[in-house]
Amino acid sequence: MTSTPTAATSPAETKAGARPPRQRIQRRPLHGVLLLDKPLGLSSNDALQKAKWLLRAEKAGHTGTLDPLATGLLPLCFGAATKFSQVSLDADKAYEATLKLGQTTTTGDAEGEVLDTQPVSVTAEQIAQVLAGFLGLIEQKPPMYSALKHEGRPLYEYARAGIEIERPSRQVTIHSIDMLSWQADELRIAVRCSKGTYIRTLGEDIGRLLGCGAHLSALRRTASGPCQIGEAISLDALAAMTEAEREDMLRPPDSLLQEWPALRLEASEAARFLTGLRRRLLPRPATDLPHVRVYGPEPGAFLGSGHVTAGELIADRLLSPQEVQSLLAPAPGLAA
């Protein structure tokens, strides 16, 4: 009797003497946030897929693209946590960047072809003065080699085809920018900035003002909102763990919202909140609150996010009753 090929078995594997069909990975619902230290050379999506496979998770997403040549903090959201990934996307970020002075490239980083080479003749005082000029609100034009989309296609696809797309400048905020080290043509800086800041563009602008040009030779994200690189784990370390240990690395879905004020509701009010109904708060808050995280009466009963206007609690993103229950009674080894 001949066997029928399955989706997990190639036709060659159904022949006599072939190895047994590979067992399909059984996915399961997991809810939480993994702080990943993305390695060099992997895209953010590749790193996400590897972590998703290791955790056997059904649903996952990342919270902001890091280029393959960048390393560092990449918060990954699983299950119910994906509903709040935008919070991390909108959060301030921190980076450590290395600039190659005296050389510009087609892409603004080490991946591109060299456009121009200039001698480097700068002083520490000049560098400090130039860096200080970027503090606060600045205008930036997004680079062509970026994931920003035009008519449904990322700009880098146009750039690779030799097509230049007009890109309006936009405002971003540099909260802090400091020189970490400088030696000859290598300048290392630490930057804390708002969402949407392109560090490659910042590096090119610094080089231009120094009069020698520059491109980004290395980039590492060190923080995203309340999340820090020191709390992140590498893919290699994750792979070396048991499944229970991997699950223990997951933070609860509300970990991305820890900078928001919290509201706790009684059981009946919590049930109504989960239906999306507006709730009048007593006592009434003294001010409106643009963002709040909302909990039920039980410890760990995270219900979702909302905002308070004119004394009313209005739901924004809600967990399902099943998701709330899973956080109250997590699977063995899963951090709640």
Tab-separated table of C-alpha atoms in Angstrom:
chain	number	residue	atom	x	y	z
A	1	MET	CA	0.000	0.000	0.000
A	2	THR	CA	1.467	3.361	-0.981
A	3	SER	CA	1.353	6.329	1.378
A	4	THR	CA	-0.237	9.634	0.464
A	5	PRO	CA	2.111	12.653	0.647
A	6	THR	CA	1.189	15.257	3.260
A	7	ALA	CA	1.948	18.970	3.405
A	8	ALA	CA	4.940	18.249	5.638
A	9	THR	CA	6.350	15.504	3.376
A	10	SER	CA	8.073	16.018	0.030
A	11	PRO	CA	7.352	13.523	-2.813
A	12	ALA	CA	10.928	12.211	-2.552
A	13	GLU	CA	10.387	11.319	1.095
A	14	THR	CA	7.464	9.017	0.232
A	15	LYS	CA	9.718	6.620	-1.694
A	16	ALA	CA	10.857	3.381	-0.134
A	17	GLY	CA	13.796	3.820	2.190
A	18	ALA	CA	13.226	7.560	2.697
A	19	ARG	CA	13.328	9.044	6.171
A	20	PRO	CA	10.000	9.279	8.045
A	21	PRO	CA	7.959	12.447	7.490
A	22	ARG	CA	8.884	15.356	9.727
A	23	GLN	CA	6.389	16.003	12.484
A	24	ARG	CA	4.575	19.301	12.091
A	25	ILE	CA	5.227	21.784	14.897
A	26	GLN	CA	2.176	22.174	17.095
A	27	ARG	CA	1.594	25.889	17.641
A	28	ARG	CA	-0.026	27.144	20.816
A	29	PRO	CA	-1.451	30.436	22.100
A	30	LEU	CA	1.121	32.386	24.089
A	31	HIS	CA	0.621	35.896	25.436
A	32	GLY	CA	3.541	38.096	26.359
A	33	VAL	CA	6.540	40.185	25.338
A	34	LEU	CA	10.021	38.859	24.629
A	35	LEU	CA	12.919	41.312	24.707
A	36	LEU	CA	15.238	40.010	22.003
A	37	ASP	CA	18.823	41.104	21.353
A	38	LYS	CA	18.735	40.925	17.552
A	39	PRO	CA	21.972	39.647	16.029
A	40	LEU	CA	23.918	41.165	13.162
A	41	GLY	CA	22.868	40.039	9.691
A	42	LEU	CA	19.257	39.068	10.385
A	43	SER	CA	16.250	41.138	9.384
A	44	SER	CA	13.749	41.940	12.125
A	45	ASN	CA	11.233	39.568	10.539
A	46	ASP	CA	13.778	36.731	10.316
A	47	ALA	CA	14.575	37.191	14.013
A	48	LEU	CA	10.863	37.227	14.828
A	49	GLN	CA	10.215	34.004	12.911
A	50	LYS	CA	13.086	32.198	14.659
A	51	ALA	CA	11.808	33.241	18.091
A	52	LYS	CA	8.239	32.339	17.129
A	53	TRP	CA	9.406	28.881	16.039
A	54	LEU	CA	11.378	28.319	19.252
A	55	LEU	CA	8.323	29.233	21.354
A	56	ARG	CA	5.844	27.393	19.080
A	57	ALA	CA	3.682	30.509	19.219
A	58	GLU	CA	0.548	30.941	17.107
A	59	LYS	CA	0.670	34.722	16.723
A	60	ALA	CA	3.589	37.134	16.933
A	61	GLY	CA	4.825	40.498	15.703
A	62	HIS	CA	7.788	42.829	16.242
A	63	THR	CA	7.642	46.441	17.351
A	64	GLY	CA	9.845	48.351	14.929
A	65	THR	CA	12.268	47.380	12.200
A	66	LEU	CA	15.998	47.101	12.778
A	67	ASP	CA	18.125	46.836	9.635
A	68	PRO	CA	20.126	43.596	9.160
A	69	LEU	CA	23.326	45.582	9.856
A	70	ALA	CA	21.899	46.789	13.197
A	71	THR	CA	21.839	44.837	16.449
A	72	GLY	CA	20.146	45.256	19.778
A	73	LEU	CA	16.786	45.541	21.444
A	74	LEU	CA	13.806	44.228	19.472
A	75	PRO	CA	10.669	43.735	21.591
A	76	LEU	CA	8.592	40.860	20.204
A	77	CYS	CA	4.884	40.585	20.987
A	78	PHE	CA	3.003	37.294	21.220
A	79	GLY	CA	-0.743	36.691	21.275
A	80	ALA	CA	-2.650	39.357	23.216
A	81	ALA	CA	0.495	41.509	23.463
A	82	THR	CA	0.363	42.175	19.691
A	83	LYS	CA	-2.615	44.467	20.383
A	84	PHE	CA	-0.237	46.881	22.109
A	85	SER	CA	2.751	46.751	19.755
A	86	GLN	CA	1.973	50.279	18.547
A	87	VAL	CA	2.868	51.556	22.023
A	88	SER	CA	6.432	50.341	21.521
A	89	LEU	CA	6.496	51.646	17.954
A	90	ASP	CA	5.554	55.110	19.232
A	91	ALA	CA	7.985	55.058	22.167
A	92	ASP	CA	11.276	56.951	22.378
A	93	LYS	CA	14.328	54.922	21.386
A	94	ALA	CA	18.010	54.918	22.383
A	95	TYR	CA	20.945	53.884	20.195
A	96	GLU	CA	24.706	53.593	20.171
A	97	ALA	CA	26.024	54.425	16.703
A	98	THR	CA	29.456	54.261	15.125
A	99	LEU	CA	30.191	56.746	12.326
A	100	LYS	CA	32.923	56.320	9.738
A	101	LEU	CA	34.127	59.871	9.166
A	102	GLY	CA	35.509	60.987	5.816
A	103	GLN	CA	33.440	58.653	3.672
A	104	THR	CA	29.922	58.832	2.247
A	105	THR	CA	28.056	55.897	0.695
A	106	THR	CA	25.013	55.362	-1.521
A	107	THR	CA	22.973	53.965	1.373
A	108	GLY	CA	24.298	56.065	4.245
A	109	ASP	CA	25.727	52.964	5.894
A	110	ALA	CA	28.467	50.381	5.386
A	111	GLU	CA	26.326	48.312	3.003
A	112	GLY	CA	26.441	50.905	0.197
A	113	GLU	CA	29.056	51.805	-2.372
A	114	VAL	CA	31.499	54.567	-1.524
A	115	LEU	CA	30.508	57.869	-3.120
A	116	ASP	CA	33.210	60.187	-1.838
A	117	THR	CA	36.274	60.156	0.399
A	118	GLN	CA	37.569	63.227	2.214
A	119	PRO	CA	40.396	63.833	4.687
A	120	VAL	CA	39.316	64.011	8.333
A	121	SER	CA	40.552	67.049	10.195
A	122	VAL	CA	38.321	67.780	13.173
A	123	THR	CA	38.718	68.480	16.869
A	124	ALA	CA	36.812	67.258	19.895
A	125	GLU	CA	35.455	70.775	20.346
A	126	GLN	CA	34.107	70.825	16.788
A	127	ILE	CA	32.435	67.452	17.282
A	128	ALA	CA	30.827	68.571	20.547
A	129	GLN	CA	29.545	71.751	18.918
A	130	VAL	CA	28.060	69.905	15.941
A	131	LEU	CA	26.376	67.286	18.149
A	132	ALA	CA	24.862	69.960	20.384
A	133	GLY	CA	23.278	71.554	17.321
A	134	PHE	CA	21.040	68.515	16.849
A	135	LEU	CA	19.411	68.681	20.286
A	136	GLY	CA	15.681	69.283	20.329
A	137	LEU	CA	13.250	69.399	17.417
A	138	ILE	CA	14.956	68.921	14.032
A	139	GLU	CA	13.924	68.351	10.412
A	140	GLN	CA	14.886	65.058	8.773
A	141	LYS	CA	14.339	63.731	5.267
A	142	PRO	CA	13.808	59.931	5.325
A	143	PRO	CA	16.522	58.075	3.376
A	144	MET	CA	15.695	56.293	0.129
A	145	TYR	CA	17.111	53.095	1.597
A	146	SER	CA	14.373	52.705	4.199
A	147	ALA	CA	11.231	50.641	4.795
A	148	LEU	CA	9.027	53.732	4.514
A	149	LYS	CA	6.396	53.031	1.851
A	150	HIS	CA	5.404	54.940	-1.280
A	151	GLU	CA	2.322	53.670	-3.137
A	152	GLY	CA	2.488	50.394	-1.236
A	153	ARG	CA	6.167	49.684	-1.920
A	154	PRO	CA	9.099	50.293	0.454
A	155	LEU	CA	11.442	53.075	-0.630
A	156	TYR	CA	14.442	50.733	-0.762
A	157	GLU	CA	12.847	48.886	-3.694
A	158	TYR	CA	12.750	52.136	-5.683
A	159	ALA	CA	16.327	52.929	-4.604
A	160	ARG	CA	17.604	49.563	-5.821
A	161	ALA	CA	15.931	50.232	-9.159
A	162	GLY	CA	17.662	53.606	-9.377
A	163	ILE	CA	14.440	55.581	-8.880
A	164	GLU	CA	14.469	58.642	-6.627
A	165	ILE	CA	11.171	59.421	-4.855
A	166	GLU	CA	10.468	62.903	-3.515
A	167	ARG	CA	10.262	62.679	0.278
A	168	PRO	CA	9.015	65.519	2.462
A	169	SER	CA	11.046	66.313	5.561
A	170	ARG	CA	9.474	65.595	8.909
A	171	GLN	CA	10.118	66.678	12.457
A	172	VAL	CA	11.763	64.393	15.001
A	173	THR	CA	13.170	65.099	18.446
A	174	ILE	CA	16.687	64.385	19.659
A	175	HIS	CA	16.427	64.238	23.459
A	176	SER	CA	20.139	63.685	24.011
A	177	ILE	CA	23.246	63.077	21.893
A	178	ASP	CA	26.659	62.402	23.419
A	179	MET	CA	30.097	61.426	22.166
A	180	LEU	CA	31.138	58.052	23.582
A	181	SER	CA	34.535	57.920	21.899
A	182	TRP	CA	36.459	59.380	18.984
A	183	GLN	CA	39.633	58.146	17.376
A	184	ALA	CA	40.868	59.259	13.935
A	185	ASP	CA	37.974	58.529	11.549
A	186	GLU	CA	35.741	56.603	13.986
A	187	LEU	CA	33.169	58.445	16.086
A	188	ARG	CA	30.862	56.644	18.528
A	189	ILE	CA	27.776	58.448	19.795
A	190	ALA	CA	24.809	57.698	22.071
A	191	VAL	CA	21.428	59.043	20.948
A	192	ARG	CA	18.036	59.141	22.650
A	193	CYS	CA	15.333	60.211	20.224
A	194	SER	CA	11.672	60.156	19.281
A	195	LYS	CA	10.076	57.573	17.031
A	196	GLY	CA	10.767	57.936	13.328
A	197	THR	CA	14.341	59.173	13.747
A	198	TYR	CA	16.750	57.796	11.143
A	199	ILE	CA	20.182	57.408	12.720
A	200	ARG	CA	21.735	56.895	9.281
A	201	THR	CA	20.457	60.298	8.208
A	202	LEU	CA	21.658	61.800	11.481
A	203	GLY	CA	25.117	60.338	10.860
A	204	GLU	CA	25.248	61.757	7.332
A	205	ASP	CA	24.185	65.188	8.608
A	206	ILE	CA	26.856	65.122	11.318
A	207	GLY	CA	29.514	64.275	8.736
A	208	ARG	CA	28.318	67.040	6.432
A	209	LEU	CA	28.528	69.658	9.184
A	210	LEU	CA	31.993	68.429	10.158
A	211	GLY	CA	33.039	69.030	6.550
A	212	CYS	CA	34.327	65.528	5.892
A	213	GLY	CA	31.199	63.439	5.317
A	214	ALA	CA	30.307	60.254	7.188
A	215	HIS	CA	28.324	57.047	7.035
A	216	LEU	CA	26.956	54.685	9.665
A	217	SER	CA	29.277	51.713	10.192
A	218	ALA	CA	27.494	50.121	13.173
A	219	LEU	CA	24.244	50.613	15.071
A	220	ARG	CA	22.887	49.101	18.262
A	221	ARG	CA	19.491	49.862	19.809
A	222	THR	CA	19.815	50.024	23.581
A	223	ALA	CA	16.308	51.026	24.695
A	224	SER	CA	12.701	51.275	23.524
A	225	GLY	CA	10.343	53.016	25.916
A	226	PRO	CA	10.753	51.347	29.330
A	227	CYS	CA	12.567	48.313	27.839
A	228	GLN	CA	16.374	48.128	28.130
A	229	ILE	CA	18.971	46.084	26.247
A	230	GLY	CA	20.325	44.684	29.522
A	231	GLU	CA	17.058	42.771	29.935
A	232	ALA	CA	17.156	41.226	26.436
A	233	ILE	CA	18.147	37.710	25.433
A	234	SER	CA	19.947	36.492	22.307
A	235	LEU	CA	18.534	33.916	19.906
A	236	ASP	CA	21.399	31.546	20.712
A	237	ALA	CA	20.667	31.748	24.441
A	238	LEU	CA	16.952	31.252	23.774
A	239	ALA	CA	17.643	28.201	21.623
A	240	ALA	CA	19.786	26.640	24.370
A	241	MET	CA	16.903	26.788	26.877
A	242	THR	CA	14.221	24.253	27.617
A	243	GLU	CA	10.733	25.144	26.463
A	244	ALA	CA	9.662	26.017	30.008
A	245	GLU	CA	12.677	28.329	30.388
A	246	ARG	CA	11.815	30.066	27.112
A	247	GLU	CA	8.268	30.672	28.321
A	248	ASP	CA	9.658	32.143	31.536
A	249	MET	CA	11.372	34.818	29.430
A	250	LEU	CA	7.988	36.207	28.366
A	251	ARG	CA	6.856	39.353	30.135
A	252	PRO	CA	3.106	39.993	30.542
A	253	PRO	CA	1.302	41.897	27.741
A	254	ASP	CA	0.965	45.039	29.881
A	255	SER	CA	4.756	45.351	30.294
A	256	LEU	CA	4.844	47.742	27.316
A	257	LEU	CA	2.375	50.043	29.104
A	258	GLN	CA	4.157	50.409	32.446
A	259	GLU	CA	4.664	54.158	31.985
A	260	TRP	CA	0.866	54.668	31.859
A	261	PRO	CA	-1.326	55.139	34.960
A	262	ALA	CA	-3.320	52.085	36.055
A	263	LEU	CA	-7.030	51.736	36.897
A	264	ARG	CA	-8.530	48.759	38.734
A	265	LEU	CA	-12.219	47.928	38.318
A	266	GLU	CA	-14.608	45.847	40.421
A	267	ALA	CA	-15.770	42.575	38.891
A	268	SER	CA	-19.072	43.894	37.492
A	269	GLU	CA	-17.406	47.008	36.076
A	270	ALA	CA	-14.600	44.915	34.588
A	271	ALA	CA	-17.099	42.703	32.757
A	272	ARG	CA	-18.828	45.752	31.280
A	273	PHE	CA	-15.502	47.310	30.282
A	274	LEU	CA	-14.621	44.153	28.315
A	275	THR	CA	-17.790	44.626	26.243
A	276	GLY	CA	-16.537	48.056	25.161
A	277	LEU	CA	-19.097	50.060	27.130
A	278	ARG	CA	-18.089	53.440	28.507
A	279	ARG	CA	-17.844	53.560	32.280
A	280	ARG	CA	-18.242	56.663	34.476
A	281	LEU	CA	-15.533	56.725	37.126
A	282	LEU	CA	-16.291	57.587	40.746
A	283	PRO	CA	-14.604	59.491	42.148
A	284	ARG	CA	-14.059	61.422	38.937
A	285	PRO	CA	-10.359	61.909	38.029
A	286	ALA	CA	-9.140	65.476	38.382
A	287	THR	CA	-7.876	65.542	34.778
A	288	ASP	CA	-8.384	63.699	31.517
A	289	LEU	CA	-5.988	60.804	30.945
A	290	PRO	CA	-4.963	60.072	27.331
A	291	HIS	CA	-3.683	56.577	28.154
A	292	VAL	CA	-4.502	54.158	30.995
A	293	ARG	CA	-4.014	50.452	31.567
A	294	VAL	CA	-7.068	48.757	33.045
A	295	TYR	CA	-7.273	45.774	35.405
A	296	GLY	CA	-9.945	43.643	36.992
A	297	PRO	CA	-10.065	42.883	40.728
A	298	GLU	CA	-7.834	39.788	40.590
A	299	PRO	CA	-4.009	40.128	40.643
A	300	GLY	CA	-2.720	40.027	37.058
A	301	ALA	CA	-6.183	40.554	35.536
A	302	PHE	CA	-5.087	42.880	32.741
A	303	LEU	CA	-8.142	43.857	30.666
A	304	GLY	CA	-6.723	46.269	28.097
A	305	SER	CA	-6.072	49.949	27.502
A	306	GLY	CA	-8.268	53.020	27.381
A	307	HIS	CA	-8.458	56.732	28.021
A	308	VAL	CA	-10.414	58.949	30.380
A	309	THR	CA	-12.387	61.933	29.055
A	310	ALA	CA	-14.776	64.040	31.166
A	311	GLY	CA	-14.778	61.391	33.891
A	312	GLU	CA	-15.605	58.518	31.512
A	313	LEU	CA	-13.369	55.503	30.913
A	314	ILE	CA	-13.380	54.673	27.190
A	315	ALA	CA	-11.879	51.423	25.917
A	316	ASP	CA	-9.180	51.495	23.237
A	317	ARG	CA	-7.702	47.982	23.010
A	318	LEU	CA	-9.342	45.067	24.812
A	319	LEU	CA	-8.281	41.545	25.619
A	320	SER	CA	-10.813	38.811	25.012
A	321	PRO	CA	-12.255	37.022	28.083
A	322	GLN	CA	-10.245	33.956	27.048
A	323	GLU	CA	-7.024	35.979	26.946
A	324	VAL	CA	-7.728	37.509	30.360
A	325	GLN	CA	-8.356	34.059	31.784
A	326	SER	CA	-5.142	32.672	30.289
A	327	LEU	CA	-3.164	35.387	32.072
A	328	LEU	CA	-4.863	34.546	35.369
A	329	ALA	CA	-4.126	30.849	34.954
A	330	PRO	CA	-1.001	30.620	32.754
A	331	ALA	CA	0.439	27.425	31.400
A	332	PRO	CA	3.208	25.856	33.555
A	333	GLY	CA	6.416	27.844	33.219
A	334	LEU	CA	4.756	30.909	31.676
A	335	ALA	CA	5.407	34.143	33.519
A	336	ALA	CA	2.186	35.951	34.403
